[in-house]
Short mmCIF file of C-alpha atoms and ligand atoms in Angstrom, two decimals:
data_model
loop_
_atom_site.label_atom_id
_atom_site.label_comp_id
_atom_site.label_asym_id
_atom_site.label_seq_id
_atom_site.Cartn_x
_atom_site.Cartn_y
_atom_site.Cartn_z
CA MET A 16 4.73 3.13 43.72
CA THR A 17 2.10 0.39 43.83
CA ASP A 18 -0.62 2.97 44.60
CA SER A 19 0.09 4.96 41.46
CA LEU A 20 0.26 1.74 39.43
CA LEU A 21 -3.13 0.65 40.78
CA ALA A 22 -4.60 4.08 40.06
CA LEU A 23 -3.33 3.81 36.50
CA LEU A 24 -4.82 0.32 36.06
CA LYS A 25 -8.13 1.46 37.58
CA HIS A 26 -8.23 4.44 35.26
CA TYR A 27 -7.86 2.21 32.20
CA GLY A 28 -10.07 -0.62 33.52
CA GLN A 29 -7.13 -3.08 33.62
CA THR A 30 -6.88 -4.01 37.34
CA GLN A 31 -6.95 -7.73 36.46
CA LEU A 32 -3.26 -7.37 35.64
CA TRP A 33 -2.45 -6.94 39.33
CA GLN A 34 -4.91 -9.48 40.73
CA PHE A 35 -2.28 -12.08 41.68
CA ALA A 36 0.33 -9.57 42.85
CA ASP A 37 0.07 -10.53 46.52
CA GLN A 38 0.91 -14.16 45.63
CA LEU A 39 4.21 -13.14 44.02
CA THR A 40 7.70 -12.77 45.46
CA PRO A 41 8.90 -9.13 45.54
CA GLU A 42 11.17 -9.86 42.61
CA ARG A 43 8.44 -11.34 40.43
CA ARG A 44 6.06 -8.56 41.41
CA ASP A 45 8.65 -6.03 40.34
CA ASN A 46 9.05 -7.82 37.05
CA LEU A 47 5.30 -7.64 36.43
CA ARG A 48 5.24 -3.95 37.39
CA GLN A 49 7.92 -3.18 34.82
CA GLN A 50 5.98 -4.99 32.11
CA ILE A 51 2.81 -3.08 32.98
CA GLU A 52 4.62 0.25 33.03
CA ALA A 53 5.92 -0.39 29.53
CA ILE A 54 2.37 -0.58 28.14
CA ASP A 55 1.11 2.53 26.37
CA PHE A 56 -2.40 2.47 27.89
CA PRO A 57 -3.82 5.52 26.05
CA GLN A 58 -2.75 3.98 22.73
CA LEU A 59 -4.08 0.55 23.69
CA THR A 60 -7.42 1.98 24.84
CA ASN A 61 -7.80 3.70 21.51
CA LEU A 62 -7.02 0.48 19.62
CA VAL A 63 -9.42 -1.59 21.72
CA ALA A 64 -12.15 0.97 21.11
CA GLY A 65 -11.48 0.56 17.40
CA ASN A 66 -11.14 4.32 16.90
CA ASP A 67 -8.44 3.75 14.34
CA LYS A 68 -10.21 1.35 11.98
CA ALA A 69 -12.24 3.28 9.50
CA VAL A 70 -11.08 1.53 6.32
CA ASP A 71 -13.78 0.55 3.83
CA TRP A 72 -11.82 -2.00 1.76
CA HIS A 73 -14.52 -2.31 -0.87
CA ALA A 74 -14.31 1.38 -1.63
CA VAL A 75 -10.50 1.30 -1.49
CA ALA A 76 -10.29 -1.67 -3.87
CA ALA A 77 -12.76 -0.13 -6.29
CA ALA A 78 -10.43 2.85 -6.67
CA ALA A 79 -7.33 0.69 -7.17
CA SER A 80 -5.37 0.56 -10.40
CA PRO A 81 -2.13 -1.22 -11.34
CA PRO A 82 0.92 0.48 -9.78
CA PRO A 83 3.66 2.35 -11.69
CA ALA A 84 6.04 -0.49 -12.45
CA VAL A 85 9.08 -1.72 -14.26
CA ARG A 86 7.72 -4.94 -15.79
CA LEU A 87 9.66 -8.04 -16.79
CA GLY A 88 9.93 -8.69 -20.49
CA GLN A 89 8.50 -5.32 -21.47
CA PRO A 90 10.63 -2.69 -23.20
CA ASP A 91 12.18 -0.32 -20.66
CA THR A 92 10.04 2.76 -20.57
CA HIS A 93 11.97 5.18 -18.40
CA TYR A 94 15.18 3.48 -17.35
CA SER A 95 17.16 0.70 -18.95
CA ILE A 96 18.16 -2.28 -16.85
CA SER A 97 21.83 -1.66 -17.63
CA ASP A 98 21.60 1.94 -16.34
CA ALA A 99 19.81 0.64 -13.25
CA ARG A 100 22.46 -2.04 -12.61
CA GLN A 101 25.25 0.46 -13.04
CA ALA A 102 23.69 2.90 -10.57
CA GLY A 103 23.11 0.08 -8.08
CA VAL A 104 26.63 -1.26 -8.40
CA GLN A 105 28.05 2.21 -7.83
CA ALA A 106 25.96 2.66 -4.65
CA LEU A 107 27.18 -0.73 -3.37
CA ARG A 108 30.82 0.11 -4.19
CA ASP A 109 30.46 3.45 -2.42
CA GLY A 110 29.21 1.73 0.74
CA GLN A 111 25.85 3.48 0.57
CA VAL A 112 23.74 0.34 1.00
CA ALA A 113 22.96 -1.53 4.22
CA MET A 114 20.87 -4.64 4.65
CA LEU A 115 17.87 -4.80 6.97
CA LEU A 116 16.68 -8.27 7.91
CA VAL A 117 13.55 -8.77 10.01
CA ALA A 118 13.78 -11.82 12.23
CA GLY A 119 11.59 -10.97 15.19
CA GLY A 120 8.54 -13.07 14.31
CA GLN A 121 7.46 -16.00 16.45
CA GLY A 122 7.18 -18.34 13.46
CA THR A 123 4.17 -20.09 14.96
CA ARG A 124 3.02 -21.70 11.71
CA LEU A 125 6.39 -23.37 11.11
CA GLY A 126 6.27 -24.97 14.54
CA PHE A 127 10.04 -24.65 15.11
CA ASP A 128 11.04 -23.88 18.73
CA LEU A 129 14.09 -21.76 17.91
CA PRO A 130 14.18 -18.46 15.98
CA LYS A 131 13.12 -19.17 12.39
CA GLY A 132 16.49 -17.97 11.09
CA MET A 133 18.12 -21.03 12.66
CA PHE A 134 15.95 -23.40 10.62
CA PRO A 135 18.09 -25.65 8.35
CA ILE A 136 17.06 -24.90 4.78
CA GLY A 137 20.08 -25.59 2.55
CA PRO A 138 18.82 -28.58 0.54
CA VAL A 139 22.24 -30.24 0.39
CA SER A 140 24.32 -28.17 2.82
CA GLY A 141 21.78 -28.03 5.63
CA ARG A 142 22.73 -24.38 6.10
CA SER A 143 20.35 -22.31 8.22
CA LEU A 144 18.28 -19.44 6.85
CA PHE A 145 20.62 -17.02 8.66
CA GLN A 146 23.70 -18.69 7.20
CA MET A 147 22.35 -18.72 3.65
CA LEU A 148 21.51 -15.03 3.68
CA CYS A 149 24.80 -14.08 5.35
CA ASP A 150 26.74 -16.13 2.78
CA ARG A 151 25.12 -14.11 0.04
CA LEU A 152 25.90 -10.86 1.80
CA SER A 153 29.56 -11.87 2.22
CA ALA A 154 29.79 -12.76 -1.47
CA MET A 155 28.18 -9.45 -2.47
CA SER A 156 30.52 -7.54 -0.15
CA ARG A 157 33.51 -9.23 -1.79
CA ARG A 158 32.21 -8.63 -5.30
CA TYR A 159 31.68 -4.90 -4.72
CA GLY A 160 34.71 -4.33 -2.49
CA ALA A 161 32.73 -2.86 0.41
CA ASP A 162 31.38 -4.55 3.51
CA ILE A 163 27.61 -4.34 3.44
CA PRO A 164 26.41 -3.75 7.00
CA LEU A 165 23.64 -6.06 8.20
CA TYR A 166 21.06 -4.82 10.70
CA ILE A 167 19.03 -7.72 12.08
CA MET A 168 15.78 -6.98 13.85
CA THR A 169 15.03 -9.41 16.66
CA SER A 170 12.24 -9.35 19.22
CA PRO A 171 12.24 -10.27 22.89
CA ALA A 172 11.02 -13.69 21.65
CA THR A 173 14.11 -14.25 19.44
CA ASP A 174 16.81 -11.85 20.63
CA ALA A 175 18.92 -13.91 23.04
CA ALA A 176 18.82 -17.12 20.98
CA THR A 177 19.70 -15.20 17.80
CA ARG A 178 22.68 -13.44 19.36
CA ASP A 179 23.92 -16.73 20.86
CA TYR A 180 23.62 -18.41 17.50
CA PHE A 181 25.67 -15.75 15.71
CA ALA A 182 28.28 -15.84 18.47
CA LYS A 183 28.60 -19.64 18.18
CA GLU A 184 28.66 -19.60 14.38
CA ASP A 185 31.43 -16.98 14.03
CA ARG A 186 28.88 -14.35 13.04
CA CYS A 187 27.98 -16.54 10.04
CA GLY A 188 31.18 -15.31 8.40
CA LEU A 189 30.47 -11.58 8.71
CA ASN A 190 32.94 -9.12 10.21
CA ALA A 191 32.21 -7.86 13.72
CA ASP A 192 31.79 -4.34 12.46
CA GLN A 193 29.32 -5.48 9.82
CA LEU A 194 26.75 -7.05 12.12
CA HIS A 195 24.21 -5.21 14.27
CA PHE A 196 21.20 -6.44 16.20
CA PHE A 197 18.33 -4.34 17.37
CA CYS A 198 15.25 -5.48 19.19
CA GLN A 199 11.70 -4.52 18.29
CA GLY A 200 8.93 -3.62 20.73
CA GLN A 201 6.02 -5.69 21.99
CA MET A 202 2.27 -5.24 22.24
CA PRO A 203 -0.06 -6.82 24.78
CA ALA A 204 -2.76 -9.25 23.65
CA VAL A 205 -6.26 -8.37 24.86
CA ASP A 206 -9.29 -10.52 25.55
CA SER A 207 -11.46 -10.05 22.45
CA ALA A 208 -14.61 -10.10 24.60
CA ASN A 209 -13.79 -7.19 26.91
CA GLY A 210 -10.48 -5.59 25.93
CA HIS A 211 -8.73 -6.75 29.10
CA VAL A 212 -4.99 -7.27 28.71
CA LEU A 213 -4.26 -10.98 29.22
CA LEU A 214 -1.74 -12.47 31.61
CA ALA A 215 0.48 -15.22 30.20
CA ALA A 216 1.27 -16.17 33.80
CA LYS A 217 0.45 -14.64 37.18
CA ASP A 218 3.58 -12.50 36.90
CA GLU A 219 3.71 -12.03 33.16
CA VAL A 220 1.72 -9.95 30.68
CA ALA A 221 0.81 -11.75 27.42
CA LEU A 222 3.10 -9.84 25.08
CA SER A 223 4.12 -10.48 21.49
CA PRO A 224 6.27 -8.66 18.93
CA ASP A 225 4.59 -5.55 17.50
CA GLY A 226 4.80 -6.68 13.84
CA HIS A 227 7.48 -6.15 11.19
CA GLY A 228 6.27 -2.57 10.97
CA GLY A 229 7.71 -2.15 14.46
CA ILE A 230 10.98 -1.76 12.60
CA VAL A 231 10.60 1.99 12.14
CA ALA A 232 10.29 2.77 15.84
CA ALA A 233 12.89 0.12 16.75
CA LEU A 234 15.46 1.44 14.27
CA LYS A 235 15.16 4.85 15.80
CA LYS A 236 15.03 3.81 19.44
CA SER A 237 18.06 1.54 19.10
CA GLY A 238 20.16 4.27 17.49
CA SER A 239 20.52 2.17 14.32
CA LEU A 240 19.38 5.00 12.05
CA ASP A 241 22.08 7.26 13.48
CA ASP A 242 24.62 4.47 13.27
CA ALA A 243 23.83 3.89 9.60
CA ARG A 244 23.98 7.60 8.80
CA GLN A 245 27.38 7.88 10.44
CA ARG A 246 28.66 5.06 8.25
CA GLY A 247 27.57 6.88 5.11
CA VAL A 248 24.61 4.57 4.44
CA LYS A 249 21.93 6.14 2.23
CA LEU A 250 19.74 3.14 1.43
CA PHE A 251 18.42 0.11 3.25
CA TYR A 252 17.66 -3.11 1.39
CA TYR A 253 14.89 -4.86 3.38
CA ALA A 254 14.12 -8.58 3.41
CA GLN A 255 12.53 -11.17 5.67
CA ILE A 256 14.40 -14.04 7.27
CA ASP A 257 11.97 -16.60 5.86
CA ASN A 258 12.85 -16.21 2.17
CA PRO A 259 16.10 -18.05 1.38
CA LEU A 260 15.93 -16.96 -2.26
CA ALA A 261 15.74 -13.24 -1.42
CA GLU A 262 18.23 -11.67 -3.81
CA LEU A 263 19.83 -9.49 -1.14
CA CYS A 264 21.12 -6.17 -2.43
CA ASP A 265 20.17 -6.76 -6.06
CA PRO A 266 21.96 -3.90 -7.88
CA ALA A 267 19.16 -3.49 -10.43
CA LEU A 268 16.49 -2.95 -7.76
CA ILE A 269 18.74 -0.46 -5.97
CA GLY A 270 19.49 1.28 -9.27
CA TYR A 271 15.84 1.65 -10.28
CA HIS A 272 15.19 3.14 -6.86
CA LEU A 273 17.96 5.69 -7.36
CA LEU A 274 17.08 6.57 -10.96
CA ALA A 275 13.41 7.08 -10.07
CA HIS A 276 14.26 9.25 -7.04
CA SER A 277 11.99 6.93 -5.15
CA GLU A 278 11.79 6.89 -1.36
CA LEU A 279 10.56 3.29 -1.38
CA THR A 280 10.94 0.74 -4.15
CA THR A 281 9.39 -2.65 -3.84
CA GLN A 282 10.13 -5.87 -5.68
CA VAL A 283 7.01 -7.78 -6.67
CA VAL A 284 6.10 -10.91 -8.57
CA ARG A 285 3.24 -11.50 -10.95
CA LYS A 286 0.35 -13.16 -9.17
CA ARG A 287 -0.34 -16.65 -10.50
CA PHE A 288 -4.08 -16.43 -9.90
CA ALA A 289 -6.61 -13.85 -8.75
CA LYS A 290 -6.92 -14.81 -5.08
CA GLU A 291 -3.33 -15.87 -4.47
CA LYS A 292 -2.45 -15.33 -0.81
CA VAL A 293 -0.08 -12.42 -1.29
CA GLY A 294 -0.64 -8.73 -0.68
CA ASN A 295 -1.79 -6.87 -3.80
CA VAL A 296 0.41 -3.91 -4.67
CA VAL A 297 -1.82 -1.28 -6.27
CA SER A 298 -2.04 2.44 -6.89
CA ILE A 299 -4.79 4.55 -5.35
CA ASP A 300 -5.02 8.28 -5.93
CA GLY A 301 -1.43 8.29 -7.11
CA LYS A 302 -0.13 6.47 -4.02
CA VAL A 303 1.20 2.94 -4.05
CA GLN A 304 -0.29 0.76 -1.36
CA ILE A 305 -1.08 -2.83 -0.47
CA ILE A 306 -4.46 -4.45 -0.21
CA GLU A 307 -4.22 -7.75 1.58
CA TYR A 308 -5.62 -10.74 -0.28
CA SER A 309 -8.29 -11.17 2.35
CA ASP A 310 -9.46 -7.57 1.83
CA LEU A 311 -9.61 -7.68 -1.97
CA PRO A 312 -13.17 -8.40 -3.17
CA ASP A 313 -13.39 -11.36 -5.59
CA ASP A 314 -14.88 -9.41 -8.49
CA ILE A 315 -12.08 -6.85 -8.38
CA ALA A 316 -9.39 -9.51 -7.94
CA GLN A 317 -10.67 -11.31 -11.04
CA GLN A 318 -10.66 -8.30 -13.37
CA THR A 319 -8.45 -8.83 -16.41
CA THR A 320 -6.82 -6.67 -19.07
CA PRO A 321 -7.79 -7.04 -22.78
CA ASP A 322 -4.80 -9.46 -23.03
CA GLY A 323 -6.35 -11.67 -20.39
CA ASP A 324 -3.81 -10.85 -17.66
CA LEU A 325 -4.89 -9.96 -14.14
CA ARG A 326 -5.41 -6.22 -13.91
CA LEU A 327 -4.17 -6.11 -10.30
CA TRP A 328 -1.20 -8.33 -11.02
CA ALA A 329 1.49 -7.29 -8.54
CA GLY A 330 2.08 -9.58 -5.56
CA ASN A 331 4.04 -8.39 -2.53
CA ILE A 332 7.11 -10.49 -1.57
CA ALA A 333 8.33 -8.13 1.16
CA ILE A 334 11.54 -7.01 -0.51
CA HIS A 335 11.96 -3.27 -0.41
CA VAL A 336 14.54 -0.54 -0.79
CA PHE A 337 14.12 2.40 1.59
CA ASP A 338 15.86 5.74 1.66
CA LEU A 339 17.44 6.21 5.06
CA ALA A 340 16.13 9.79 5.06
CA PHE A 341 12.60 8.50 4.42
CA LEU A 342 12.74 6.15 7.41
CA GLU A 343 14.10 8.97 9.55
CA LYS A 344 11.20 11.17 8.47
CA VAL A 345 8.58 8.54 9.34
CA ALA A 346 10.31 7.59 12.61
CA ASN A 347 10.16 11.21 13.71
CA GLN A 348 6.40 11.43 13.20
CA ALA A 349 4.26 11.07 16.29
CA ASP A 350 3.71 7.38 17.11
CA SER A 351 6.14 6.37 14.35
CA GLY A 352 3.49 7.04 11.76
CA LEU A 353 2.38 3.46 11.09
CA PRO A 354 -1.14 2.25 11.88
CA PHE A 355 -1.91 -0.98 13.76
CA HIS A 356 -3.68 -4.00 12.28
CA ARG A 357 -5.61 -6.42 14.46
CA ALA A 358 -5.63 -10.20 14.30
CA SER A 359 -7.75 -12.75 16.18
CA LYS A 360 -5.47 -15.36 17.74
CA LYS A 361 -5.50 -18.22 20.22
CA VAL A 362 -3.54 -16.86 23.17
CA PRO A 363 -2.87 -19.07 26.21
CA HIS A 364 -3.44 -17.12 29.44
CA VAL A 365 -4.32 -17.46 33.12
CA ASP A 366 -7.96 -16.96 34.02
CA ASP A 367 -9.34 -15.16 37.08
CA GLN A 368 -8.80 -18.28 39.17
CA GLY A 369 -5.15 -18.34 38.18
CA GLN A 370 -5.59 -21.44 35.99
CA LEU A 371 -3.74 -21.67 32.70
CA VAL A 372 -6.17 -21.83 29.77
CA SER A 373 -5.13 -22.99 26.28
CA PRO A 374 -7.95 -21.87 23.97
CA THR A 375 -9.00 -23.99 21.03
CA GLU A 376 -10.67 -21.03 19.30
CA PRO A 377 -9.33 -17.49 18.84
CA ASN A 378 -9.93 -15.68 22.11
CA ALA A 379 -7.69 -12.65 21.85
CA THR A 380 -6.84 -9.68 19.69
CA LYS A 381 -3.22 -8.92 18.82
CA PHE A 382 -2.09 -5.61 17.40
CA GLU A 383 0.67 -5.44 14.80
CA ARG A 384 2.23 -2.87 12.52
CA PHE A 385 3.05 -3.84 8.95
CA VAL A 386 6.07 -2.53 7.11
CA PHE A 387 4.15 -2.16 3.84
CA ASP A 388 2.12 0.67 5.35
CA LEU A 389 5.18 2.76 4.55
CA LEU A 390 4.34 2.54 0.84
CA PRO A 391 1.64 5.24 0.61
CA MET A 392 3.80 7.56 2.71
CA ALA A 393 6.65 7.45 0.20
CA ASN A 394 7.27 9.88 -2.62
CA ASN A 395 7.72 8.35 -6.09
CA ALA A 396 7.18 4.82 -4.79
CA LEU A 397 8.13 2.38 -7.52
CA VAL A 398 7.32 -1.26 -8.20
CA VAL A 399 9.79 -3.56 -9.95
CA GLU A 400 8.71 -6.96 -11.18
CA SER A 401 10.90 -9.99 -10.71
CA ASP A 402 10.60 -13.69 -11.40
CA ALA A 403 9.25 -15.63 -8.41
CA ALA A 404 11.40 -18.64 -9.34
CA ARG A 405 14.52 -16.50 -8.77
CA VAL A 406 13.63 -14.47 -5.72
CA PHE A 407 10.85 -16.01 -3.67
CA ALA A 408 10.72 -19.23 -1.66
CA PRO A 409 8.78 -18.44 1.52
CA VAL A 410 9.19 -20.68 4.56
CA LYS A 411 5.98 -20.22 6.51
CA ASN A 412 4.30 -23.57 7.18
CA ALA A 413 5.53 -26.92 8.46
CA ASP A 414 6.15 -29.68 5.89
CA GLY A 415 2.94 -31.35 4.88
CA ALA A 416 1.06 -28.10 4.26
CA ALA A 417 0.05 -27.29 0.68
CA VAL A 418 2.15 -24.15 0.27
CA ASP A 419 5.17 -22.26 1.62
CA THR A 420 6.85 -25.21 3.33
CA PRO A 421 10.57 -25.92 3.86
CA GLU A 422 10.31 -28.83 1.45
CA LEU A 423 8.94 -26.59 -1.32
CA ALA A 424 11.54 -23.89 -0.59
CA LYS A 425 14.33 -26.46 -0.86
CA ALA A 426 12.90 -27.72 -4.14
CA ALA A 427 12.82 -24.13 -5.47
CA ILE A 428 16.48 -23.59 -4.53
CA LEU A 429 17.53 -26.85 -6.20
CA LYS A 430 15.57 -26.07 -9.34
CA LEU A 431 17.07 -22.59 -9.70
CA HIS A 432 20.62 -23.83 -9.20
CA ARG A 433 20.13 -26.77 -11.58
CA ASN A 434 18.79 -24.34 -14.20
CA TRP A 435 21.84 -22.08 -13.86
CA LEU A 436 24.22 -25.03 -14.18
CA GLU A 437 22.45 -26.68 -17.10
CA ALA A 438 22.19 -23.36 -18.95
CA ALA A 439 25.98 -23.15 -18.62
CA GLY A 440 26.37 -26.59 -20.15
CA ALA A 441 26.77 -28.74 -17.03
CA ARG A 442 25.30 -32.22 -16.96
CA ILE A 443 23.50 -33.30 -13.81
CA ASP A 444 22.13 -36.80 -13.52
CA GLU A 445 18.45 -37.17 -12.90
CA GLY A 446 17.51 -37.00 -9.22
CA VAL A 447 20.89 -35.52 -8.25
CA ARG A 448 20.55 -32.50 -5.96
CA VAL A 449 22.96 -29.61 -6.39
CA GLU A 450 23.17 -26.52 -4.23
CA ILE A 451 25.45 -23.58 -5.00
CA HIS A 452 27.21 -21.54 -2.32
CA PRO A 453 27.17 -17.84 -3.28
CA GLY A 454 30.92 -17.73 -2.63
CA TRP A 455 31.26 -20.17 -5.58
CA ALA A 456 28.82 -18.30 -7.81
CA LEU A 457 26.31 -15.58 -7.04
CA ASP A 458 24.28 -15.86 -10.22
CA GLU A 459 24.02 -17.57 -13.59
CA LEU A 460 26.72 -15.40 -15.18
CA GLU A 461 29.22 -16.40 -12.54
CA VAL A 462 28.20 -20.05 -12.98
CA GLN A 463 29.04 -19.76 -16.69
CA GLU A 464 32.46 -18.31 -15.90
CA LYS A 465 33.13 -21.13 -13.44
CA ILE A 466 32.35 -24.27 -15.35
CA HIS A 467 33.12 -23.76 -19.06
CA GLY A 468 30.68 -26.56 -19.84
CA ASP A 469 32.86 -29.37 -18.43
CA LEU A 470 30.95 -30.35 -15.31
CA HIS A 471 29.13 -33.67 -14.87
CA LEU A 472 27.52 -34.29 -11.49
CA THR A 473 26.43 -37.77 -10.56
CA THR A 474 25.89 -37.43 -6.80
CA ASP A 475 24.37 -34.78 -4.52
CA THR A 476 26.78 -31.85 -4.47
CA PHE A 477 27.28 -28.61 -2.59
CA LEU A 478 29.37 -26.40 -4.88
CA MET A 479 31.40 -24.10 -2.66
P1 UTP B 517 5.24 -13.42 9.37
O1 UTP B 517 4.19 -12.41 9.34
O2 UTP B 517 5.19 -14.48 8.34
O3 UTP B 517 5.28 -14.05 10.82
O4 UTP B 517 6.61 -12.67 9.32
P2 UTP B 517 6.20 -15.16 11.46
O5 UTP B 517 6.42 -14.77 12.86
O6 UTP B 517 7.45 -15.44 10.69
O7 UTP B 517 5.31 -16.46 11.39
P3 UTP B 517 3.87 -16.80 12.00
O8 UTP B 517 2.89 -15.86 11.39
O9 UTP B 517 3.96 -16.66 13.51
O10 UTP B 517 3.69 -18.21 11.58
C1 UTP B 517 7.23 -12.24 8.16
C2 UTP B 517 8.60 -11.72 8.51
O11 UTP B 517 8.51 -10.64 9.41
C3 UTP B 517 9.23 -10.91 10.59
C4 UTP B 517 9.38 -12.41 10.66
O12 UTP B 517 10.49 -12.78 11.44
C5 UTP B 517 9.51 -12.76 9.20
O13 UTP B 517 10.83 -12.52 8.75
N1 UTP B 517 8.49 -10.36 11.74
C6 UTP B 517 7.16 -10.61 11.89
C7 UTP B 517 9.16 -9.60 12.65
O14 UTP B 517 10.38 -9.37 12.51
N2 UTP B 517 8.48 -9.10 13.71
C8 UTP B 517 7.16 -9.33 13.90
O15 UTP B 517 6.60 -8.83 14.91
C9 UTP B 517 6.48 -10.10 12.95
#
């Protein structure tokens, strides 16, 4: 057994992985062997050699034009919003929609030890990100008379703690049959200098989740695609755990997707300025795709229309609707179809002397798949604009950073809910913080029905 493992490592120039094996107990050695055997060495060798990275972003960006889109505040061109809503509502009532939530990331920027979904974000309630999103799903399920199944993607970094959390919190109010977990794969980190796979400890490969794009392979491997098909699901509504304002299962977005016979519809927001740090959703040779902000040359980012608006205006907020059949098609392609991206990171590891090293500069390359690489593979991909103030409050960085912090996300939630209440005639004293539970009201229309203009709030309130 060990001989064939050593031959394999020799063949791929990775014998450093076994260098401390004789210092390990049989059990720990076996653990290391299993981790090594799970590595796809031919794939990794190809990635390290850079054989996959032939993209000339300047040329790509030069060919980019605005994507086909349903824009806010512009007359409906093909489909009216009421037709879209009706089609979406029908799909929800018929139980054709399931929710996909990705929660496998390590959340390193936030600096929170537990899975990011457990982070308390409710500005008054203190509810966690998981709880907030599940509350919305429960309210939507009640409104449309059909339980919306939730498939949560974890990773080995978050799986056990996430499952424990849901068990302790009564599945955040969801029914047992509604909630599924599936775990994504991992990729080894390699030394940027020589392509050697790093060891996190003498008996442990330095592994990290393989990116949110790992969802395609993980959905298939876990049997979740089959499970969804058996339930009669036709569409997945995709969102990330770190956006508490994500308007899960928005009927209009689902409806546009259905009316346009799209395989992938993506909700976007208008970029506030040319180099905003969001992916740019564009069209190239008739295919919708994303150019990351770091890859978009300044001169192209700054181009404007005759009205003075940004020509490449659409910012990615990672909310998508996928056809189940489309994901099945991609999952059945060799290697799950999605390319890998590389990132330079600081990865702690043991050196050749067995000493733990904590680098202060990026020392390693990590490989990740991104879910948005599905866009150019989809037929009739469609872009639908929404208002960032309604649907986007990313929780990425720890408080104190300039953008995307919990504090800013909480402020965005409070502002939206205050706006809904005041538009319905409620009075809220200055400085008073009000948060709305989706079971009380899911949107501004429901707020209007609830209060009939006779509400005056003088202290912080959680309306539930
Ligand atoms: P990010 O790319 O922002 O990463 O993930 P992150 O792990 O949350 O945070 P950093 O970069 O380490 O600070 C966006 C969404 O994709 C999920 C995350 O859980 C988050 O919902 N994700 C990311 C995965 O599910 N798996 C991954 O491998 C990466």
